[in-house]
Amino acid sequence: MRARLLAAAAFAAAAAPAAQGGWLFGGGSAAADVELSAEDVGKLAALEEELGAGGDDFGGRSEIRGVPERDADKYAGLRFSCDGGSRELAVEAVNDDFCDCNDGSDEPGTSACSMVNLASFFCANEGYKGLVLPTARVFDGICDCCDGSDEAPGKCPDTCQEDGASYRADMARLSKVREAGLAKKAEYIAQAQGIDEEMSETDERLKELARDLKGTQTELDEAQALVSRLEEEAAAARKLLQRKLRAKRVAALHLDTFTREQLELLLVDVVVEGGTPETLVTLVQEALDDPLTPRAAEVAVDGSIDPDAATARTAEWIYENDAQEVDLDLEDHYADAYAETLDDEDEDEDEGEGEGEGENDEDVDVEDLTNAKDAGRETDSTFSLETAKSRVRELERNVRRLEKEESKLKEKAPQDYGSQNQWYAIRDKCFSSTADKYKYEICMYKQAKQDKVNLGEWSGFLEGSNDRTFKFTKGQRCWNGPERSLTVHATCGPEERIIDVREPSTCEYVMTFTSPAAC
């Protein structure tokens, strides 16, 4: 039966004029304009399914009511076997309107075994397609078969010739669509030549990048940890230096000779008098009656004495106090005190702070000590810290470079493009359509949207769908509901087109989509 219908469809396809309007698609001399409706798409999907399954060639009507020609041998002879051979009946028990077999096969032409799910009735529908119905629909007053054989004689008109002619015209038209889709699919497959090797190379490179990125990130973490440790050590060194320099300033101003009460009074006086360095010097001089006390402006941040200011101040004092013995070696004293701070960190702090004036174990250039910021001595720890920071910057650049390359490769990372890589050609394309005031868009292997609402991210083909059903999942969550998702049922067509979109369940969308890749 199927063979006869396909032959008729082929004949009609050759004779039928081209339909007007619709999608324009190419196919050499077979090119034509074909207009497809949503109903056509459904018919085309059924045709694809029928051709893919090999069809059900029931043959014609047999002499037994409700039995196709292919099963007629089961009812031949004087005895009839049912229930898997466990029961035998006289052939007269067939279609006697009494259900004798558990499988209902003894009543193919009546509704006596309608309670049995497997019980079926076949109508030949000569001129159209044979049809199998549950026996519950036999003699129910509704004409299911175009030849009317499911009801009492004369109840239903025979419309099979008209239905068959319409079916064959549809098949002729849709066969052209299918042929065009298959031709386009062949082009898609050709575009994907060598993609398996390319995807394999990409996969290997991604694995290599992952290893490099992990190793580089580990190095970066270690370098950052080293920088943190060195910064802590540098901070501790600065703190130690600050403590020593503060002690030197105290000694330079002779504040270490003050009692607690004197220091408290001095602090109040400094605040009251305006708190300037000159005020502090004046008040200290008054308290000590010591003209040799250097002015605060002469004491550098490292505790040393500004050479010019100190020399002028010392000369002034000698002129006024030539009878007094004085130690003119102040510069060496403060140079020596600063040099001590550059010694080993493990040296006892109290011992370092308590050394007397006049000791000069190391020859230090006074000019290097006038400003601690420009001391000119770069320690090993400082050099190591700068080196470590430079290494961190270098590793950060390497990480960014590797991540950028990885991101680009992931965009074309190995994907399931179908059994023949037929979906590869449209892997980076988007298709949209407007329905019910909403714009729906699907971007292959990326994302689906309803206007600006995310319906889901690509999650692949459904198993067992023959590369024709794919999903987008984990979309924007509905208010008080689930995450949105979209299931796309693709069917054969000459081009990519969204046919319709439905929402059978809350926030779960279903789309019908045509593509040559589905042919």
Coordinates of C-alpha atoms in Angstrom, one line a residue:
M1 CA 0.0 0.0 0.0
R2 CA 2.8 2.4 1.0
A3 CA 4.7 1.6 -2.2
R4 CA 1.6 2.4 -4.3
L5 CA 1.1 5.7 -2.5
L6 CA 4.7 6.8 -2.9
A7 CA 4.6 6.0 -6.5
A8 CA 1.4 8.0 -7.0
A9 CA 3.0 10.9 -5.0
A10 CA 6.0 10.8 -7.3
F11 CA 3.8 10.9 -10.4
A12 CA 1.8 13.8 -9.0
A13 CA 5.0 15.7 -8.1
A14 CA 6.1 15.5 -11.7
A15 CA 2.7 16.7 -13.0
A16 CA 1.7 19.2 -10.3
P17 CA 2.3 22.9 -11.0
A18 CA 4.5 24.9 -8.6
A19 CA 2.7 26.6 -5.7
Q20 CA 2.9 30.4 -5.5
G21 CA 4.5 32.4 -2.8
G22 CA 6.1 31.2 0.5
W23 CA 9.8 30.2 0.9
L24 CA 12.1 30.5 -1.9
F25 CA 14.7 27.8 -2.0
G26 CA 17.3 26.5 -4.5
G27 CA 17.8 23.1 -6.0
G28 CA 19.0 23.4 -9.5
S29 CA 16.2 22.6 -12.0
A30 CA 14.0 21.4 -9.1
A31 CA 13.9 24.9 -7.6
A32 CA 10.4 26.1 -6.8
D33 CA 8.4 28.5 -4.6
V34 CA 6.7 26.5 -1.9
E35 CA 4.3 27.9 0.7
L36 CA 4.3 26.0 3.9
S37 CA 1.7 26.4 6.7
A38 CA 2.0 25.1 10.2
E39 CA -0.3 22.2 9.1
D40 CA 2.1 21.5 6.2
V41 CA 5.0 21.3 8.6
G42 CA 3.1 18.8 10.6
K43 CA 2.4 16.7 7.5
L44 CA 6.0 17.0 6.4
A45 CA 7.1 15.8 9.8
A46 CA 4.7 12.8 9.5
L47 CA 6.1 12.1 6.1
E48 CA 9.7 12.2 7.5
E49 CA 8.6 9.8 10.3
E50 CA 6.9 7.5 7.9
L51 CA 9.9 7.4 5.5
G52 CA 12.3 7.0 8.4
A53 CA 10.4 4.2 9.9
G54 CA 10.0 2.4 6.6
G55 CA 6.2 2.7 6.7
D56 CA 3.6 0.1 7.6
D57 CA 2.7 -1.8 4.4
F58 CA -0.5 -3.4 5.5
G59 CA -1.4 -4.5 2.0
G60 CA -5.1 -4.4 1.0
R61 CA -8.2 -5.7 2.6
S62 CA -8.4 -9.4 3.4
E63 CA -11.5 -11.6 3.4
I64 CA -11.7 -11.3 7.2
R65 CA -13.4 -8.1 8.3
G66 CA -10.9 -5.8 10.2
V67 CA -7.8 -7.8 9.2
P68 CA -5.1 -6.4 6.8
E69 CA -4.0 -8.5 4.0
R70 CA -0.5 -9.1 5.6
D71 CA -2.2 -10.9 8.6
A72 CA -4.7 -12.9 6.6
D73 CA -2.7 -16.2 7.0
K74 CA -3.3 -16.2 10.8
Y75 CA -7.0 -16.7 10.1
A76 CA -6.7 -19.3 7.4
G77 CA -7.7 -22.9 8.0
L78 CA -10.3 -24.5 10.2
R79 CA -8.7 -23.5 13.6
F80 CA -7.6 -20.1 14.9
S81 CA -4.9 -19.6 17.5
C82 CA -4.7 -16.7 19.9
D83 CA -3.1 -15.6 23.2
G84 CA 0.4 -16.5 21.9
G85 CA -0.7 -20.0 20.8
S86 CA -2.0 -21.0 24.2
R87 CA -5.6 -21.1 22.9
E88 CA -7.2 -22.5 19.8
L89 CA -10.7 -21.8 18.5
A90 CA -12.8 -22.9 15.6
V91 CA -12.5 -20.3 12.8
E92 CA -16.3 -19.7 13.2
A93 CA -15.5 -18.0 16.5
V94 CA -13.8 -15.1 14.7
N95 CA -15.9 -12.0 14.6
D96 CA -18.9 -13.7 16.3
D97 CA -19.3 -10.6 18.5
F98 CA -18.0 -12.5 21.6
C99 CA -14.6 -11.9 23.0
D100 CA -12.9 -15.3 23.5
C101 CA -9.2 -14.3 23.5
N102 CA -7.4 -12.3 26.1
D103 CA -5.5 -10.4 23.3
G104 CA -8.8 -9.6 21.5
S105 CA -7.5 -11.0 18.2
D106 CA -10.6 -13.1 17.7
E107 CA -12.8 -10.0 17.2
P108 CA -10.9 -7.8 14.7
G109 CA -14.1 -6.6 13.0
T110 CA -16.4 -6.0 16.0
S111 CA -16.2 -4.0 19.3
A112 CA -16.7 -7.1 21.4
C113 CA -13.1 -6.9 22.7
S114 CA -13.1 -3.2 23.0
M115 CA -11.9 -3.5 26.7
V116 CA -8.6 -5.0 25.4
N117 CA -6.0 -2.4 24.6
L118 CA -4.4 -4.5 21.9
A119 CA -7.6 -5.3 20.0
S120 CA -7.5 -3.4 16.7
F121 CA -9.5 -2.9 13.5
F122 CA -8.1 -2.3 10.1
C123 CA -9.8 -0.3 7.3
A124 CA -8.2 -0.6 3.9
N125 CA -9.3 2.9 2.6
E126 CA -8.6 2.0 -1.0
G127 CA -7.2 5.0 -2.9
Y128 CA -5.9 6.5 0.3
K129 CA -4.0 5.2 3.3
G130 CA -4.8 2.1 5.4
L131 CA -5.7 2.9 9.0
V132 CA -5.6 0.9 12.2
L133 CA -8.1 1.8 15.0
P134 CA -8.8 0.5 18.4
T135 CA -11.9 -1.8 18.2
A136 CA -13.6 0.5 20.7
R137 CA -14.2 2.9 17.8
V138 CA -16.0 0.3 15.7
F139 CA -19.7 0.7 15.5
D140 CA -19.5 3.8 17.7
G141 CA -21.5 6.0 15.2
I142 CA -18.5 8.0 14.2
C143 CA -17.0 7.6 10.7
D144 CA -13.3 7.1 11.3
C145 CA -12.4 5.4 8.1
C146 CA -12.8 7.2 4.8
D147 CA -14.3 4.0 3.3
G148 CA -16.8 3.8 6.1
S149 CA -15.9 0.2 7.0
D150 CA -15.7 0.9 10.8
E151 CA -19.5 1.5 10.8
A152 CA -22.6 -0.4 9.6
P153 CA -22.9 -0.5 5.8
G154 CA -24.4 2.7 4.4
K155 CA -23.7 4.7 7.5
C156 CA -20.6 6.5 6.2
P157 CA -19.9 7.7 2.6
D158 CA -16.7 6.5 0.9
T159 CA -14.4 9.6 0.5
C160 CA -11.1 7.7 0.0
Q161 CA -10.7 8.8 -3.6
E162 CA -11.1 12.5 -2.8
D163 CA -9.0 12.2 0.4
G164 CA -6.3 10.2 -1.5
A165 CA -6.1 12.8 -4.3
S166 CA -5.7 15.6 -1.8
Y167 CA -3.1 13.6 0.1
R168 CA -1.1 12.8 -3.0
A169 CA -1.1 16.5 -4.0
D170 CA 0.2 17.4 -0.6
M171 CA 2.8 14.7 -0.8
A172 CA 3.9 15.9 -4.2
R173 CA 4.3 19.5 -2.9
L174 CA 5.9 18.5 0.3
S175 CA 8.2 16.0 -1.4
K176 CA 9.7 19.0 -3.3
V177 CA 10.2 20.7 0.0
R178 CA 11.9 17.6 1.4
E179 CA 14.1 17.3 -1.7
A180 CA 15.2 20.9 -1.4
G181 CA 15.8 20.5 2.3
L182 CA 17.9 17.4 1.6
A183 CA 19.9 19.2 -1.0
K184 CA 20.6 22.0 1.5
K185 CA 21.5 19.5 4.2
A186 CA 24.1 18.0 1.8
E187 CA 25.6 21.5 1.6
Y188 CA 25.6 21.8 5.4
I189 CA 27.4 18.5 5.7
A190 CA 29.9 19.5 3.0
Q191 CA 30.7 22.7 5.0
A192 CA 31.5 20.5 8.0
Q193 CA 34.1 18.5 6.3
G194 CA 37.2 18.2 8.5
I195 CA 35.4 19.5 11.5
D196 CA 35.9 16.3 13.5
E197 CA 39.7 16.7 13.1
E198 CA 39.5 20.4 14.0
M199 CA 37.3 19.7 17.0
S200 CA 39.8 17.1 18.2
E201 CA 42.7 19.6 17.9
T202 CA 40.6 22.3 19.7
D203 CA 39.8 19.8 22.4
E204 CA 43.5 19.0 22.8
R205 CA 44.5 22.6 22.9
L206 CA 41.8 23.3 25.5
K207 CA 43.2 20.6 27.7
E208 CA 46.7 22.0 27.2
L209 CA 45.5 25.5 28.1
A210 CA 43.8 24.1 31.2
R211 CA 47.1 22.6 32.3
D212 CA 49.1 25.7 31.5
L213 CA 46.5 27.9 33.2
K214 CA 46.5 25.8 36.4
G215 CA 50.3 25.8 36.5
T216 CA 50.5 29.6 35.9
Q217 CA 47.8 30.3 38.5
T218 CA 49.7 28.2 41.0
E219 CA 52.9 30.2 40.3
L220 CA 50.9 33.4 40.6
D221 CA 49.4 32.4 43.9
E222 CA 52.9 31.6 45.2
A223 CA 54.3 34.9 43.9
Q224 CA 51.5 36.8 45.5
A225 CA 52.0 35.0 48.8
L226 CA 55.8 35.9 48.6
V227 CA 54.9 39.6 47.9
S228 CA 52.5 39.6 50.9
R229 CA 55.3 38.1 53.1
L230 CA 57.9 40.6 51.9
E231 CA 55.5 43.5 52.3
E232 CA 54.9 42.4 55.9
E233 CA 58.6 42.2 56.5
A234 CA 59.1 45.6 54.9
A235 CA 56.4 47.1 57.1
A236 CA 58.0 45.6 60.2
A237 CA 61.3 47.0 59.1
R238 CA 59.8 50.4 58.6
K239 CA 58.2 50.3 62.0
L240 CA 61.5 49.4 63.6
L241 CA 63.2 52.2 61.7
Q242 CA 60.5 54.6 62.8
R243 CA 60.9 53.6 66.4
K244 CA 64.7 54.1 66.3
L245 CA 64.4 57.4 64.5
R246 CA 61.9 58.6 67.0
A247 CA 64.3 57.7 69.8
K248 CA 67.0 59.7 68.0
R249 CA 64.8 62.7 67.7
V250 CA 64.0 62.5 71.4
A251 CA 67.7 62.4 72.2
A252 CA 68.5 65.2 69.7
L253 CA 66.1 67.5 71.6
H254 CA 67.2 66.2 75.0
L255 CA 63.7 65.2 75.8
D256 CA 65.0 62.0 77.4
T257 CA 66.2 64.1 80.3
F258 CA 62.7 65.3 81.1
T259 CA 60.6 63.9 83.9
R260 CA 57.0 62.7 83.2
E261 CA 55.7 65.9 84.8
Q262 CA 58.0 68.1 82.7
L263 CA 56.9 66.3 79.5
E264 CA 53.2 66.8 80.4
L265 CA 53.7 70.5 81.1
L266 CA 55.8 70.8 77.9
L267 CA 53.1 69.2 75.8
V268 CA 50.5 71.6 77.2
D269 CA 52.7 74.6 76.6
V270 CA 53.4 73.4 73.0
V271 CA 49.7 73.2 72.3
V272 CA 48.9 76.5 73.9
E273 CA 51.7 78.3 72.1
G274 CA 50.6 77.0 68.7
G275 CA 52.4 73.7 68.3
T276 CA 55.1 74.7 65.8
P277 CA 58.6 73.2 65.7
E278 CA 60.1 76.6 66.7
T279 CA 57.8 76.7 69.7
L280 CA 58.9 73.3 70.8
V281 CA 62.6 74.3 70.5
T282 CA 62.0 77.5 72.4
L283 CA 60.2 75.8 75.2
V284 CA 62.8 73.1 75.5
Q285 CA 65.5 75.7 75.7
E286 CA 63.7 77.5 78.4
A287 CA 63.2 74.3 80.3
L288 CA 66.8 73.2 80.0
D289 CA 68.5 76.6 79.6
D290 CA 70.6 74.8 77.0
P291 CA 71.4 76.9 73.9
L292 CA 73.0 73.9 72.2
T293 CA 69.6 72.2 71.7
P294 CA 69.2 72.1 67.9
R295 CA 66.2 73.6 66.4
A296 CA 63.4 71.2 65.3
A297 CA 63.9 72.3 61.7
E298 CA 67.5 71.1 61.9
V299 CA 66.5 67.6 62.9
A300 CA 65.8 65.4 59.8
V301 CA 63.3 62.6 59.8
D302 CA 66.1 60.1 60.2
G303 CA 67.2 61.8 63.4
S304 CA 70.3 63.4 61.8
I305 CA 71.2 67.1 61.9
D306 CA 70.8 69.2 58.7
P307 CA 74.5 70.0 58.0
D308 CA 74.0 73.6 56.9
A309 CA 71.6 74.5 59.7
A310 CA 73.6 72.6 62.3
T311 CA 76.9 74.2 61.3
A312 CA 75.3 77.7 61.4
R313 CA 73.7 76.9 64.8
T314 CA 77.0 75.5 66.2
A315 CA 79.0 78.5 65.0
E316 CA 76.5 80.9 66.6
W317 CA 76.9 79.0 69.9
I318 CA 80.7 78.9 69.8
Y319 CA 80.7 82.7 69.3
E320 CA 78.4 83.1 72.3
N321 CA 79.8 80.3 74.5
D322 CA 83.5 79.9 73.8
A323 CA 84.2 79.0 77.4
Q324 CA 82.2 75.8 77.3
E325 CA 83.4 72.4 76.0
V326 CA 81.1 71.0 73.4
D327 CA 80.9 67.9 71.2
L328 CA 81.0 69.1 67.6
D329 CA 80.7 65.6 66.3
L330 CA 76.9 65.7 66.2
E331 CA 76.8 64.8 62.5
D332 CA 78.8 61.6 63.0
H333 CA 76.6 60.7 65.9
Y334 CA 73.4 60.8 64.0
A335 CA 74.9 59.2 60.9
D336 CA 76.1 56.4 63.0
A337 CA 72.7 56.0 64.7
Y338 CA 70.9 55.7 61.3
A339 CA 73.5 53.2 60.0
E340 CA 72.6 51.0 62.9
T341 CA 69.0 50.6 61.6
L342 CA 70.4 49.0 58.4
D343 CA 72.0 46.2 60.4
D344 CA 70.6 42.7 60.8
E345 CA 67.0 42.7 61.9
D346 CA 67.7 40.1 64.6
E347 CA 70.0 42.6 66.5
D348 CA 68.6 43.4 69.9
E349 CA 66.4 46.6 69.6
D350 CA 67.1 47.9 73.1
E351 CA 70.8 47.5 72.6
G352 CA 70.6 49.4 69.3
E353 CA 68.6 52.3 70.8
G354 CA 70.9 52.7 73.9
E355 CA 74.2 53.3 72.2
G356 CA 75.9 56.5 73.3
E357 CA 76.9 59.6 71.4
G358 CA 80.3 59.8 69.7
E359 CA 80.4 56.2 68.5
N360 CA 81.1 56.0 64.8
D361 CA 81.6 52.4 63.7
E362 CA 80.8 53.1 60.1
D363 CA 81.7 55.9 57.8
V364 CA 78.4 57.2 56.4
D365 CA 78.0 60.1 54.0
V366 CA 75.9 62.8 55.8
E367 CA 74.2 63.7 52.5
D368 CA 72.7 60.2 52.3
L369 CA 71.1 60.8 55.7
T370 CA 69.4 64.1 55.4
N371 CA 66.2 62.6 54.0
A372 CA 65.2 59.0 54.8
K373 CA 63.2 58.8 51.5
D374 CA 66.5 59.3 49.5
A375 CA 68.8 57.4 51.8
G376 CA 70.3 55.7 48.7
R377 CA 70.6 52.3 50.4
E378 CA 68.4 49.6 48.8
T379 CA 68.4 46.5 50.9
D380 CA 68.2 43.0 49.7
S381 CA 64.6 42.7 51.0
T382 CA 63.6 45.8 49.0
F383 CA 65.2 44.4 45.9
S384 CA 63.4 41.1 46.5
L385 CA 60.0 42.7 47.0
E386 CA 60.3 44.7 43.8
T387 CA 61.4 41.6 41.9
A388 CA 58.5 39.6 43.4
K389 CA 56.0 42.3 42.4
S390 CA 57.4 42.3 38.9
R391 CA 57.0 38.6 38.7
V392 CA 53.4 38.9 39.9
R393 CA 52.6 41.4 37.2
E394 CA 54.2 39.1 34.6
L395 CA 52.3 36.1 35.8
E396 CA 49.0 38.1 35.8
R397 CA 49.6 39.0 32.2
N398 CA 50.2 35.4 31.4
V399 CA 47.0 34.3 33.1
R400 CA 45.0 36.9 31.2
R401 CA 46.5 35.8 27.9
L402 CA 45.8 32.2 28.6
E403 CA 42.2 32.9 29.8
K404 CA 41.6 35.0 26.6
E405 CA 42.8 32.2 24.4
E406 CA 40.7 29.7 26.3
S407 CA 37.6 31.9 26.1
K408 CA 38.0 32.2 22.3
L409 CA 38.5 28.4 21.9
K410 CA 35.5 27.6 24.0
E411 CA 33.3 29.5 21.6
K412 CA 34.2 26.9 19.0
A413 CA 34.7 24.0 21.4
P414 CA 33.6 20.5 20.4
Q415 CA 29.9 20.2 20.3
D416 CA 27.3 17.7 19.2
Y417 CA 26.5 18.9 15.7
G418 CA 24.5 15.8 14.8
S419 CA 25.4 12.4 13.5
Q420 CA 26.6 13.9 10.2
N421 CA 27.6 17.3 11.6
Q422 CA 24.6 18.7 9.7
W423 CA 24.0 21.4 12.4
Y424 CA 27.5 22.8 12.2
A425 CA 26.8 25.2 9.4
I426 CA 24.3 27.2 11.6
R427 CA 26.2 26.8 14.9
D428 CA 26.6 30.5 15.4
K429 CA 23.4 31.8 13.8
C430 CA 20.2 33.2 15.4
F431 CA 16.6 32.9 14.2
S432 CA 13.6 34.9 15.3
S433 CA 9.9 35.3 14.8
T434 CA 7.1 37.3 16.4
A435 CA 4.1 35.5 18.0
D436 CA 1.4 36.8 20.4
K437 CA 3.2 40.2 20.5
Y438 CA 6.4 38.5 21.7
K439 CA 9.6 38.2 19.8
Y440 CA 11.1 34.8 20.1
E441 CA 14.7 34.2 19.2
I442 CA 17.0 31.1 19.3
C443 CA 20.7 31.3 18.9
M444 CA 22.1 27.9 18.1
Y445 CA 24.4 26.5 20.8
K446 CA 23.9 29.6 22.8
Q447 CA 20.7 31.0 24.2
A448 CA 16.9 31.4 23.6
K449 CA 14.9 34.6 24.4
Q450 CA 11.4 35.9 24.6
D451 CA 11.9 39.6 24.0
K452 CA 14.6 40.3 26.6
V453 CA 13.7 37.4 28.9
N454 CA 16.1 34.5 28.9
L455 CA 14.3 31.3 28.1
G456 CA 17.4 29.2 28.7
E457 CA 20.9 28.3 27.6
W458 CA 21.7 25.6 25.1
S459 CA 21.7 22.1 26.7
G460 CA 21.9 19.9 23.6
F461 CA 19.8 17.3 21.7
L462 CA 17.5 15.0 23.5
E463 CA 18.5 11.4 23.5
G464 CA 16.7 9.3 21.0
S465 CA 15.4 12.4 19.0
N466 CA 17.6 11.6 16.0
D467 CA 19.1 15.1 16.3
R468 CA 15.7 16.7 15.7
T469 CA 14.8 17.9 19.3
F470 CA 17.0 20.2 21.3
K471 CA 16.6 22.1 24.5
F472 CA 17.4 25.4 26.2
T473 CA 17.4 25.2 30.0
K474 CA 18.1 27.2 33.1
G475 CA 16.5 30.3 31.9
Q476 CA 15.1 33.3 33.9
R477 CA 13.0 32.0 36.8
C478 CA 9.3 32.7 36.7
W479 CA 7.8 34.6 39.5
N480 CA 6.8 32.0 42.1
G481 CA 7.5 29.3 39.5
P482 CA 10.3 27.2 37.8
E483 CA 13.1 28.3 35.7
R484 CA 12.1 28.9 32.1
S485 CA 13.0 26.4 29.4
L486 CA 12.4 25.8 25.7
T487 CA 12.1 22.6 23.8
V488 CA 12.6 22.9 20.1
H489 CA 11.1 20.3 17.7
A490 CA 12.9 20.6 14.4
T491 CA 11.4 19.2 11.2
C492 CA 12.5 19.2 7.6
G493 CA 12.3 22.5 5.7
P494 CA 14.1 24.4 2.9
E495 CA 15.4 27.0 5.4
E496 CA 15.5 27.8 9.1
R497 CA 12.2 29.2 10.3
I498 CA 10.2 29.4 13.6
I499 CA 6.7 28.1 12.9
D500 CA 5.0 28.4 16.3
V501 CA 5.7 28.7 20.0
R502 CA 3.5 27.3 22.7
E503 CA 3.5 27.3 26.5
P504 CA 1.8 24.0 27.5
S505 CA 3.0 24.3 31.1
T506 CA 3.9 27.3 33.1
C507 CA 7.2 28.8 31.8
E508 CA 7.9 25.6 29.8
Y509 CA 7.9 26.6 26.1
V510 CA 7.7 24.4 23.1
M511 CA 8.7 25.6 19.6
T512 CA 8.3 24.1 16.1
F513 CA 11.2 24.9 13.9
T514 CA 12.2 23.9 10.4
S515 CA 15.7 23.4 9.1
P516 CA 17.4 21.5 6.3
A517 CA 19.5 19.9 9.0
A518 CA 16.4 18.1 10.2
C519 CA 15.7 16.4 6.8

